[in-house]
XYZ file of C-alpha atoms in Angstrom:
244
model
C -2.467 -11.548 0.140
C 1.030 -12.535 1.330
C 0.635 -16.299 1.606
C 3.933 -18.084 1.056
C 5.992 -14.878 1.235
C 8.841 -14.175 3.631
C 9.495 -10.726 5.080
C 12.108 -9.060 7.255
C 11.379 -5.871 9.217
C 14.037 -3.789 10.955
C 13.121 -2.135 14.238
C 10.257 -4.496 14.947
C 9.720 -3.664 18.623
C 8.628 -0.022 18.211
C 5.017 1.013 17.714
C 5.201 1.201 13.912
C 7.518 -1.800 13.578
C 5.277 -3.959 15.749
C 2.242 -2.968 13.671
C 4.073 -3.769 10.424
C 5.167 -7.191 11.678
C 1.578 -7.890 12.715
C 0.092 -6.767 9.389
C 2.525 -8.865 7.348
C 1.926 -11.919 9.517
C -1.839 -11.414 9.326
C -1.499 -11.354 5.536
C 0.068 -14.811 5.630
C 3.775 -14.019 5.437
C 6.487 -15.606 7.549
C 8.121 -12.633 9.244
C 11.505 -12.007 10.813
C 12.195 -8.762 12.605
C 15.171 -7.132 14.243
C 15.573 -5.637 17.679
C 18.542 -3.900 19.245
C 18.028 -3.500 22.982
C 14.504 -4.712 23.761
C 14.954 -8.464 23.842
C 12.097 -9.143 26.255
C 9.660 -7.174 24.123
C 10.898 -8.938 20.996
C 10.178 -12.343 22.541
C 6.712 -11.199 23.563
C 5.950 -10.127 19.995
C 7.393 -13.363 18.639
C 5.165 -15.458 20.892
C 2.085 -13.298 20.437
C 2.101 -13.285 16.638
C 3.287 -16.816 15.884
C 0.461 -19.278 15.345
C -0.407 -22.210 13.140
C -0.618 -20.082 9.975
C 2.192 -17.592 10.624
C 5.803 -17.813 11.733
C 7.348 -14.789 13.419
C 10.959 -14.782 14.588
C 13.081 -12.119 16.300
C 16.744 -11.448 15.485
C 19.094 -9.232 17.476
C 20.785 -6.709 15.182
C 22.547 -3.379 15.283
C 21.751 -1.979 11.835
C 25.199 -0.327 11.768
C 26.920 -3.720 11.987
C 27.480 -4.770 8.361
C 28.700 -8.263 9.246
C 25.853 -8.639 11.705
C 23.346 -7.777 8.972
C 24.881 -10.402 6.694
C 24.740 -12.999 9.481
C 21.115 -12.199 10.264
C 20.242 -12.482 6.573
C 21.780 -15.952 6.443
C 20.017 -17.007 9.641
C 16.695 -15.618 8.394
C 16.881 -17.475 5.081
C 17.879 -20.655 6.904
C 14.950 -20.321 9.314
C 12.183 -18.923 7.111
C 13.345 -19.242 3.510
C 14.598 -16.929 0.736
C 13.739 -13.275 1.343
C 10.808 -11.798 -0.604
C 10.107 -8.573 1.298
C 12.377 -6.174 3.203
C 10.909 -3.356 5.289
C 13.483 -0.807 6.462
C 11.785 0.671 9.516
C 14.529 1.102 12.140
C 15.227 4.716 13.026
C 15.924 7.159 15.836
C 15.337 10.821 16.584
C 16.455 13.458 19.066
C 14.371 16.424 20.217
C 17.058 19.071 19.922
C 17.300 22.602 18.451
C 19.802 23.056 15.628
C 22.167 25.245 17.666
C 22.599 22.491 20.249
C 23.180 19.619 17.813
C 26.732 18.367 18.193
C 28.665 16.563 15.490
C 28.204 13.226 17.239
C 24.434 13.819 17.446
C 24.265 14.519 13.723
C 26.369 11.462 12.896
C 24.335 9.154 15.120
C 20.964 10.083 13.596
C 22.280 10.030 10.028
C 24.099 6.741 10.618
C 21.131 4.844 12.042
C 18.480 6.300 9.744
C 20.430 6.251 6.468
C 23.614 4.192 6.718
C 21.778 1.458 8.623
C 19.198 1.274 5.826
C 22.012 0.979 3.289
C 23.822 -1.791 5.178
C 20.722 -3.917 5.820
C 19.463 -3.493 2.261
C 22.845 -4.465 0.846
C 22.837 -7.641 2.927
C 19.335 -8.730 1.940
C 19.102 -7.499 -1.645
C 21.760 -9.888 -2.940
C 19.405 -12.833 -2.640
C 16.658 -10.849 -4.359
C 19.008 -9.999 -7.227
C 20.051 -13.634 -7.610
C 16.406 -14.725 -7.789
C 15.331 -11.669 -9.829
C 12.443 -11.022 -7.498
C 11.848 -8.893 -4.427
C 10.115 -6.002 -2.755
C 11.589 -3.281 -0.532
C 9.582 -0.768 1.501
C 11.415 2.046 3.277
C 9.817 4.015 6.095
C 10.349 7.753 5.739
C 8.695 10.667 7.501
C 6.732 13.755 6.562
C 9.548 15.609 8.334
C 11.698 14.919 5.266
C 9.271 16.451 2.768
C 7.475 19.314 4.559
C 8.421 22.415 6.528
C 7.701 21.160 10.042
C 9.024 22.074 13.460
C 11.226 18.984 13.823
C 14.916 18.321 14.572
C 17.033 19.263 11.552
C 19.203 16.149 11.595
C 16.126 13.906 11.765
C 14.436 15.742 8.870
C 17.632 15.531 6.824
C 17.948 11.794 7.383
C 14.341 11.175 6.375
C 14.757 13.280 3.243
C 17.706 11.043 2.367
C 15.437 8.006 2.654
C 13.381 9.324 -0.264
C 16.494 9.800 -2.403
C 17.703 6.308 -1.552
C 14.290 4.873 -2.445
C 14.058 6.546 -5.843
C 17.616 5.796 -6.941
C 17.492 2.208 -5.703
C 14.166 1.602 -7.467
C 15.729 2.701 -10.739
C 18.714 0.396 -10.352
C 16.768 -2.623 -9.070
C 14.042 -2.537 -11.747
C 16.179 -4.685 -14.061
C 16.052 -7.445 -11.437
C 12.273 -7.261 -10.972
C 12.707 -5.723 -7.496
C 10.315 -2.938 -6.546
C 11.312 -0.209 -4.070
C 8.833 2.203 -2.478
C 8.670 4.433 0.580
C 5.855 4.988 3.062
C 5.900 8.482 4.543
C 3.928 8.811 7.791
C 2.819 12.082 9.290
C 2.274 12.493 13.022
C 1.296 9.250 14.702
C 0.090 8.165 18.095
C 3.051 6.137 19.317
C 6.667 5.859 18.223
C 8.528 9.158 17.745
C 5.129 10.870 17.955
C 5.272 10.419 21.722
C 7.998 13.081 21.871
C 5.976 15.763 20.053
C 4.976 18.679 22.314
C 1.247 19.170 22.851
C 1.291 22.560 21.089
C 2.660 20.978 17.921
C 0.160 18.134 18.134
C -2.717 20.632 18.238
C -1.290 22.597 15.300
C -0.875 19.439 13.226
C -4.446 18.330 13.897
C -5.699 21.820 13.043
C -4.146 21.674 9.561
C -4.765 17.967 8.981
C -7.966 17.296 7.009
C -8.674 14.245 9.178
C -8.225 16.308 12.327
C -6.259 13.688 14.244
C -2.931 11.875 14.448
C -2.541 8.638 12.521
C -2.259 5.182 14.009
C 0.661 2.797 13.469
C -1.783 0.218 12.112
C -2.770 2.599 9.312
C 0.852 2.827 8.221
C 1.257 -0.930 8.506
C -1.705 -1.669 6.230
C -0.155 0.399 3.451
C 3.180 -1.352 3.936
C 1.452 -4.733 3.650
C -0.289 -3.633 0.447
C 2.944 -2.377 -1.118
C 4.633 -5.632 -0.114
C 1.997 -7.667 -1.937
C 1.537 -8.541 -5.597
C -1.645 -6.434 -5.549
C 0.619 -3.369 -5.873
C 2.679 -4.787 -8.750
C 2.421 -1.577 -10.831
C 3.553 0.704 -7.992
C 7.271 1.413 -7.971
C 9.632 4.280 -7.052
C 6.919 6.043 -5.049
C 6.927 7.866 -1.719
C 3.356 7.603 -0.455
C 2.205 9.881 2.346
C 0.081 8.618 5.224
C -0.469 11.979 6.866
C -4.215 12.561 7.136
C -4.092 15.202 4.430
C -1.644 17.992 5.196
């Protein structure tokens, strides 16, 4: 499905990022992924997923470092070839009530989750524009589209991801670059580990599937959207939430 394609995934050492890297590699793509502070885990993933039919390579990157993103893009294209697929997955959250959120807390979450996506996309999209071909998948959250008991700054940042996706898809269409968002609900793993048990039970009670999702279920949708099989899907924010 992805044979001959190259892909770059930000935040590849988390539960969802690791699953996305694995799904893209399993589909036949050569995959680069970024890590910030988990170098040992990144090397483990690199070794585990690289085999005779797939190349997987880790790159250290702070998504708020614009020059660093440009350098990683150059290194990636030198190592694996021109970029075909970008998956913006890196993100952070804080479990904090609104009244206790300080200005620096707000800025940090908004910077990583939104500005970081902007900086990495700007670095990688130039090659896509030059070649008039590419595919971008942004990872959002149900927190940005539903009334949920979640940190306000996190929900705000994930709502911004949807706006970025829609506006960018409109601008990039002229270059044959598709832009979509995948919007997970509550998952086992990742930021889902910080959800209190009471909220987990409530979510499962209202979810038609009656359970949290799995990172692999998100990753399979990302791999589909990254492939030519989804060539008529653009400017969409697709929920993977079990039916809320």
